[in-house]
mmCIF file of C-alpha atoms and ligand atoms in Angstrom:
data_model
loop_
_atom_site.group_PDB
_atom_site.id
_atom_site.type_symbol
_atom_site.label_atom_id
_atom_site.label_comp_id
_atom_site.label_asym_id
_atom_site.label_seq_id
_atom_site.Cartn_x
_atom_site.Cartn_y
_atom_site.Cartn_z
ATOM 1 C CA MET A 1 23.052 1.935 -74.123
ATOM 2 C CA PRO A 2 21.603 4.858 -72.333
ATOM 3 C CA ALA A 3 23.877 7.694 -71.996
ATOM 4 C CA VAL A 4 25.314 8.151 -68.570
ATOM 5 C CA PHE A 5 25.363 11.641 -67.400
ATOM 6 C CA LYS A 6 27.792 12.377 -64.751
ATOM 7 C CA LYS A 7 27.112 15.355 -62.669
ATOM 8 C CA LYS A 8 30.046 17.426 -61.949
ATOM 9 C CA LEU A 9 30.398 18.382 -58.339
ATOM 10 C CA GLU A 10 31.112 21.967 -58.130
ATOM 11 C CA THR A 11 32.163 23.822 -55.107
ATOM 12 C CA HIS A 12 30.840 27.277 -55.064
ATOM 13 C CA ARG A 13 33.365 29.653 -53.779
ATOM 14 C CA ARG A 14 31.911 32.462 -51.839
ATOM 15 C CA GLN A 15 32.176 35.755 -53.438
ATOM 16 C CA GLY A 16 33.759 38.471 -51.405
ATOM 17 C CA ARG A 17 34.339 38.619 -47.627
ATOM 18 C CA THR A 18 31.835 38.084 -44.845
ATOM 19 C CA ASN A 19 30.164 41.254 -43.753
ATOM 20 C CA PRO A 20 31.729 42.491 -40.446
ATOM 21 C CA LEU A 21 28.214 43.055 -39.083
ATOM 22 C CA ILE A 22 27.548 39.331 -39.385
ATOM 23 C CA TRP A 23 30.726 38.628 -37.464
ATOM 24 C CA LEU A 24 29.639 41.042 -34.793
ATOM 25 C CA ALA A 25 26.213 39.376 -34.567
ATOM 26 C CA ALA A 26 27.826 35.948 -34.325
ATOM 27 C CA ILE A 27 30.107 37.082 -31.503
ATOM 28 C CA LEU A 28 27.221 38.673 -29.623
ATOM 29 C CA CYS A 29 25.168 35.498 -29.990
ATOM 30 C CA THR A 30 28.041 33.437 -28.630
ATOM 31 C CA ILE A 31 28.458 35.732 -25.650
ATOM 32 C CA ILE A 32 24.731 35.602 -24.908
ATOM 33 C CA ALA A 33 24.706 31.821 -25.197
ATOM 34 C CA ILE A 34 27.649 31.520 -22.793
ATOM 35 C CA GLY A 35 25.894 33.919 -20.411
ATOM 36 C CA VAL A 36 22.757 31.780 -20.449
ATOM 37 C CA VAL A 37 24.747 28.635 -19.719
ATOM 38 C CA ILE A 38 26.616 30.316 -16.846
ATOM 39 C CA ALA A 39 23.351 31.654 -15.390
ATOM 40 C CA GLY A 40 21.917 28.145 -15.569
ATOM 41 C CA ILE A 41 24.934 26.706 -13.760
ATOM 42 C CA VAL A 42 24.720 29.399 -11.053
ATOM 43 C CA VAL A 43 21.035 28.669 -10.445
ATOM 44 C CA PHE A 44 21.776 24.957 -10.303
ATOM 45 C CA ILE A 45 24.607 25.422 -7.772
ATOM 46 C CA ALA A 46 22.417 27.748 -5.686
ATOM 47 C CA TYR A 47 19.762 25.047 -5.732
ATOM 48 C CA LEU A 48 22.277 22.465 -4.508
ATOM 49 C CA VAL A 49 23.661 24.759 -1.798
ATOM 50 C CA ILE A 50 20.283 25.874 -0.490
ATOM 51 C CA HIS A 51 19.152 22.288 -0.748
ATOM 52 C CA PRO A 52 15.473 23.061 -0.899
ATOM 53 C CA ARG A 53 13.080 21.043 1.119
ATOM 54 C CA VAL A 54 9.613 22.072 0.215
ATOM 55 C CA PRO A 55 7.755 23.422 3.270
ATOM 56 C CA VAL A 56 5.134 20.983 4.460
ATOM 57 C CA ILE A 57 1.986 21.072 6.510
ATOM 58 C CA SER A 58 0.866 18.060 8.461
ATOM 59 C CA ILE A 59 -1.369 17.042 11.334
ATOM 60 C CA SER A 60 0.881 16.487 14.280
ATOM 61 C CA ASN A 61 -1.824 15.499 16.725
ATOM 62 C CA ALA A 62 -5.545 15.688 17.349
ATOM 63 C CA HIS A 63 -8.181 14.751 19.867
ATOM 64 C CA LEU A 64 -11.899 14.200 19.713
ATOM 65 C CA ASP A 65 -13.095 16.138 22.757
ATOM 66 C CA LEU A 66 -16.783 15.648 22.208
ATOM 67 C CA LEU A 67 -19.053 13.631 19.981
ATOM 68 C CA ARG A 68 -22.726 13.688 20.753
ATOM 69 C CA ASN A 69 -25.615 12.721 18.569
ATOM 70 C CA ASP A 70 -29.227 12.555 19.566
ATOM 71 C CA TYR A 71 -32.319 10.858 18.224
ATOM 72 C CA ALA A 72 -33.390 14.013 16.449
ATOM 73 C CA GLY A 73 -30.294 13.645 14.303
ATOM 74 C CA LEU A 74 -28.307 16.557 15.658
ATOM 75 C CA LEU A 75 -24.569 16.151 15.893
ATOM 76 C CA GLN A 76 -22.401 18.121 18.249
ATOM 77 C CA THR A 77 -18.687 17.779 18.229
ATOM 78 C CA GLN A 78 -15.490 19.351 19.396
ATOM 79 C CA LEU A 79 -12.069 18.574 18.010
ATOM 80 C CA THR A 80 -8.608 19.709 18.967
ATOM 81 C CA ILE A 81 -6.282 19.712 16.010
ATOM 82 C CA ILE A 82 -2.610 20.577 15.953
ATOM 83 C CA VAL A 83 -1.414 21.499 12.503
ATOM 84 C CA ARG A 84 2.334 21.598 12.077
ATOM 85 C CA ALA A 85 4.060 23.819 9.532
ATOM 86 C CA ARG A 86 7.570 22.612 8.866
ATOM 87 C CA ASN A 87 10.347 24.462 7.119
ATOM 88 C CA GLY A 88 13.055 21.882 6.548
ATOM 89 C CA ASN A 89 15.177 24.407 4.725
ATOM 90 C CA ALA A 90 18.328 25.218 6.651
ATOM 91 C CA LYS A 91 19.119 28.341 4.617
ATOM 92 C CA ALA A 92 15.892 30.254 4.173
ATOM 93 C CA HIS A 93 12.865 31.401 6.158
ATOM 94 C CA ALA A 94 9.504 30.253 4.921
ATOM 95 C CA THR A 95 6.271 32.194 4.928
ATOM 96 C CA PHE A 96 2.973 30.371 5.118
ATOM 97 C CA SER A 97 -0.098 32.229 3.955
ATOM 98 C CA ASP A 98 -3.641 31.833 2.628
ATOM 99 C CA ILE A 99 -4.275 28.959 4.996
ATOM 100 C CA THR A 100 -7.720 27.422 4.813
ATOM 101 C CA PHE A 101 -8.759 24.007 6.038
ATOM 102 C CA ASN A 102 -12.196 22.550 5.749
ATOM 103 C CA ILE A 103 -13.341 19.859 8.159
ATOM 104 C CA SER A 104 -16.354 17.849 7.215
ATOM 105 C CA PHE A 105 -18.151 14.704 8.164
ATOM 106 C CA GLN A 106 -19.798 12.616 5.453
ATOM 107 C CA GLY A 107 -19.922 15.605 3.140
ATOM 108 C CA GLN A 108 -21.401 17.832 5.857
ATOM 109 C CA GLY A 109 -19.267 20.904 6.530
ATOM 110 C CA ILE A 110 -18.266 21.189 10.211
ATOM 111 C CA ALA A 111 -15.783 24.014 10.372
ATOM 112 C CA LEU A 112 -13.431 26.136 8.413
ATOM 113 C CA LEU A 113 -9.999 26.754 9.883
ATOM 114 C CA VAL A 114 -7.998 29.740 8.796
ATOM 115 C CA ALA A 115 -4.784 31.364 9.931
ATOM 116 C CA ASP A 116 -3.007 34.636 9.379
ATOM 117 C CA SER A 117 0.212 34.331 7.469
ATOM 118 C CA PHE A 118 3.262 33.607 9.576
ATOM 119 C CA GLN A 119 6.947 32.898 9.234
ATOM 120 C CA VAL A 120 8.782 29.745 10.127
ATOM 121 C CA PRO A 121 12.515 30.240 10.664
ATOM 122 C CA LYS A 122 15.163 28.093 9.047
ATOM 123 C CA ASN A 123 14.994 24.428 9.864
ATOM 124 C CA SER A 124 12.147 24.653 12.328
ATOM 125 C CA THR A 125 8.465 24.081 12.833
ATOM 126 C CA LYS A 126 5.467 25.982 14.093
ATOM 127 C CA ASP A 127 2.347 24.412 15.534
ATOM 128 C CA LEU A 128 -1.107 25.850 15.062
ATOM 129 C CA ASN A 129 -3.583 24.806 17.704
ATOM 130 C CA TYR A 130 -7.220 24.689 16.774
ATOM 131 C CA VAL A 131 -10.168 23.894 18.935
ATOM 132 C CA VAL A 132 -13.095 23.348 16.655
ATOM 133 C CA GLN A 133 -16.528 23.441 18.186
ATOM 134 C CA SER A 134 -19.393 22.632 15.938
ATOM 135 C CA SER A 135 -22.863 23.860 16.574
ATOM 136 C CA SER A 136 -25.660 21.335 16.207
ATOM 137 C CA ILE A 137 -25.316 19.860 12.787
ATOM 138 C CA PRO A 138 -28.506 18.320 11.396
ATOM 139 C CA LEU A 139 -27.751 14.918 9.963
ATOM 140 C CA THR A 140 -29.680 12.992 7.384
ATOM 141 C CA PRO A 141 -30.901 9.511 8.424
ATOM 142 C CA ASP A 142 -28.074 8.083 6.349
ATOM 143 C CA GLN A 143 -25.470 10.166 8.163
ATOM 144 C CA MET A 144 -27.053 9.270 11.534
ATOM 145 C CA GLU A 145 -26.571 5.625 10.675
ATOM 146 C CA LYS A 146 -22.921 6.328 9.911
ATOM 147 C CA VAL A 147 -22.451 7.907 13.343
ATOM 148 C CA ASP A 148 -24.131 4.963 15.055
ATOM 149 C CA TYR A 149 -21.884 2.619 13.159
ATOM 150 C CA SER A 150 -18.841 4.713 14.161
ATOM 151 C CA TRP A 151 -19.750 4.280 17.831
ATOM 152 C CA LYS A 152 -20.093 0.528 17.370
ATOM 153 C CA LYS A 153 -16.814 0.250 15.507
ATOM 154 C CA ASN A 154 -15.156 2.726 17.913
ATOM 155 C CA GLU A 155 -13.770 4.588 14.923
ATOM 156 C CA ILE A 156 -14.912 7.796 13.295
ATOM 157 C CA ALA A 157 -13.373 9.636 10.369
ATOM 158 C CA PHE A 158 -13.590 13.315 9.487
ATOM 159 C CA ASP A 159 -12.404 14.728 6.213
ATOM 160 C CA PHE A 160 -9.718 17.332 6.438
ATOM 161 C CA LYS A 161 -9.007 19.249 3.275
ATOM 162 C CA GLY A 162 -7.216 22.447 2.677
ATOM 163 C CA ASN A 163 -4.299 24.312 1.349
ATOM 164 C CA ALA A 164 -1.766 26.970 2.064
ATOM 165 C CA ARG A 165 0.722 28.992 0.119
ATOM 166 C CA THR A 166 4.318 28.863 1.141
ATOM 167 C CA GLN A 167 7.153 31.004 0.061
ATOM 168 C CA TRP A 168 10.871 31.144 0.707
ATOM 169 C CA ARG A 169 12.856 34.290 1.103
ATOM 170 C CA ILE A 170 16.189 33.695 -0.545
ATOM 171 C CA GLY A 171 18.256 36.779 0.146
ATOM 172 C CA PRO A 172 16.878 39.981 -1.264
ATOM 173 C CA VAL A 173 16.542 38.406 -4.684
ATOM 174 C CA GLY A 174 13.181 36.852 -4.352
ATOM 175 C CA SER A 175 11.283 33.816 -3.430
ATOM 176 C CA VAL A 176 10.006 30.537 -4.578
ATOM 177 C CA LYS A 177 6.304 29.856 -4.132
ATOM 178 C CA PHE A 178 4.518 26.608 -3.543
ATOM 179 C CA LEU A 179 0.966 25.531 -3.027
ATOM 180 C CA CYS A 180 0.582 22.931 -0.280
ATOM 181 C CA ARG A 181 -2.464 20.740 -0.476
ATOM 182 C CA LEU A 182 -3.736 18.631 2.334
ATOM 183 C CA ASN A 183 -6.423 16.041 1.864
ATOM 184 C CA CYS A 184 -6.770 13.352 4.442
ATOM 185 C CA GLN A 185 -8.925 11.743 7.069
ATOM 186 C CA LEU A 186 -8.802 12.488 10.758
ATOM 187 C CA LYS A 187 -9.664 9.280 12.546
ATOM 188 C CA PHE A 188 -10.542 8.918 16.194
ATOM 189 C CA HIS A 189 -11.718 6.359 18.704
ATOM 190 C CA PRO A 190 -15.008 7.949 19.818
ATOM 191 C CA LEU A 191 -15.033 6.037 23.139
ATOM 192 C CA ASN A 192 -11.922 7.728 24.523
ATOM 193 C CA GLY A 193 -11.395 10.439 21.925
ATOM 194 C CA SER A 194 -7.885 9.396 21.031
ATOM 195 C CA TYR A 195 -6.479 10.195 17.621
ATOM 196 C CA ILE A 196 -5.571 7.391 15.267
ATOM 197 C CA PRO A 197 -2.405 8.617 13.593
ATOM 198 C CA ASN A 198 -2.654 8.698 9.888
ATOM 199 C CA ARG A 199 -0.262 9.865 7.238
ATOM 200 C CA CYS A 200 -1.550 13.355 6.776
ATOM 201 C CA THR A 201 1.038 15.507 5.077
ATOM 202 C CA SER A 202 0.712 18.101 2.382
ATOM 203 C CA LYS A 203 1.620 17.577 -1.205
ATOM 204 C CA SER A 204 3.161 20.501 -2.967
ATOM 205 C CA LYS A 205 2.776 21.792 -6.440
HETATM 206 C C1 LIG B 1 17.906 21.010 11.736
HETATM 207 O O1 LIG B 1 17.230 20.646 12.923
HETATM 208 C C2 LIG B 1 17.498 19.321 13.366
HETATM 209 C C3 LIG B 1 16.641 19.016 14.565
HETATM 210 O O2 LIG B 1 16.059 20.135 15.122
HETATM 211 C C4 LIG B 1 18.982 19.195 13.692
HETATM 212 O O3 LIG B 1 19.277 17.876 14.100
HETATM 213 C C5 LIG B 1 19.786 19.523 12.437
HETATM 214 O O4 LIG B 1 21.158 19.477 12.724
HETATM 215 C C6 LIG B 1 19.406 20.908 11.905
HETATM 216 N N1 LIG B 1 20.069 21.120 10.647
HETATM 217 C C7 LIG B 1 20.688 22.255 10.361
HETATM 218 C C8 LIG B 1 21.369 22.299 9.050
HETATM 219 O O5 LIG B 1 20.680 23.211 11.120
HETATM 220 C C1 LIG B 2 -16.351 22.337 3.179
HETATM 221 O O1 LIG B 2 -16.598 20.993 2.798
HETATM 222 C C2 LIG B 2 -17.976 20.652 2.758
HETATM 223 C C3 LIG B 2 -18.099 19.190 2.457
HETATM 224 O O2 LIG B 2 -17.289 18.790 1.374
HETATM 225 C C4 LIG B 2 -18.703 21.518 1.735
HETATM 226 O O3 LIG B 2 -20.069 21.224 1.756
HETATM 227 C C5 LIG B 2 -18.475 22.972 2.096
HETATM 228 O O4 LIG B 2 -19.059 23.792 1.100
HETATM 229 C C6 LIG B 2 -17.004 23.297 2.206
HETATM 230 N N1 LIG B 2 -16.867 24.665 2.659
HETATM 231 C C7 LIG B 2 -16.124 25.559 2.008
HETATM 232 C C8 LIG B 2 -16.129 26.943 2.557
HETATM 233 O O5 LIG B 2 -15.470 25.257 1.011
HETATM 234 C C1 LIG B 3 -8.249 4.623 23.364
HETATM 235 O O1 LIG B 3 -8.876 3.450 22.905
HETATM 236 C C2 LIG B 3 -8.161 2.735 21.910
HETATM 237 C C3 LIG B 3 -9.007 1.566 21.423
HETATM 238 O O2 LIG B 3 -9.780 1.020 22.432
HETATM 239 C C4 LIG B 3 -6.825 2.278 22.488
HETATM 240 O O3 LIG B 3 -6.086 1.572 21.507
HETATM 241 C C5 LIG B 3 -6.058 3.497 22.937
HETATM 242 O O4 LIG B 3 -4.848 3.105 23.533
HETATM 243 C C6 LIG B 3 -6.883 4.312 23.921
HETATM 244 N N1 LIG B 3 -6.159 5.537 24.187
HETATM 245 C C7 LIG B 3 -6.020 6.039 25.414
HETATM 246 C C8 LIG B 3 -5.252 7.310 25.533
HETATM 247 O O5 LIG B 3 -6.510 5.494 26.387
#
């Protein structure tokens, strides 16, 4: 029979007392940990109280004032676009800045819309009115065909892409920044110029 070796469990008793410096470090760590948790709870409660609604940019209305294309393939157009900046936050002002929108038709740039930075008070909106007049845009035969087809279908679509930075002022402490992106199609009936409402609202990052 093989010998059975039984291992004796030994409890090692610590020698001496714990160094007071280690105690001090442990206490400090505990205090810091509690501080971090409390700070987290405060931020969370502030978040709930302020109830953030991310500022949004959308197209509130538009109109196709002019659409003219000739046999030489030149396109002339004028659009009225009302861009709405909404601050749904009831506790903080929002600043919109670095606003740039690019309007194009079939990959052909038509106009660039910009705006100076502005503030939108708590729980309100501000409308930006743009009248975009394009000079004669030379179209390729392919693009000319698209315009002809738009007349026949009584529907034309422009691409509207852009972005803006938004920022909240929360007391003197600071602000939260967002990037709003807008990427949608502006559709119109070319025969009477009326806008075909489309979900066109920014997505934030
Ligand atoms: C925000 O504005 C809407 C409409 O303008 C109003 O009905 C609502 O009560 C306002 N909310 C606050 C918290 O002021
Ligand atoms: C606007 O969009 C058009 C079409 O996508 C592009 O050709 C043009 O370069 C853009 N303009 C700017 C300034 O980004
Ligand atoms: C414009 O034409 C479209 C389609 O024919 C029609 O649905 C729309 O009501 C018209 N709008 C106006 C303001 O006449």
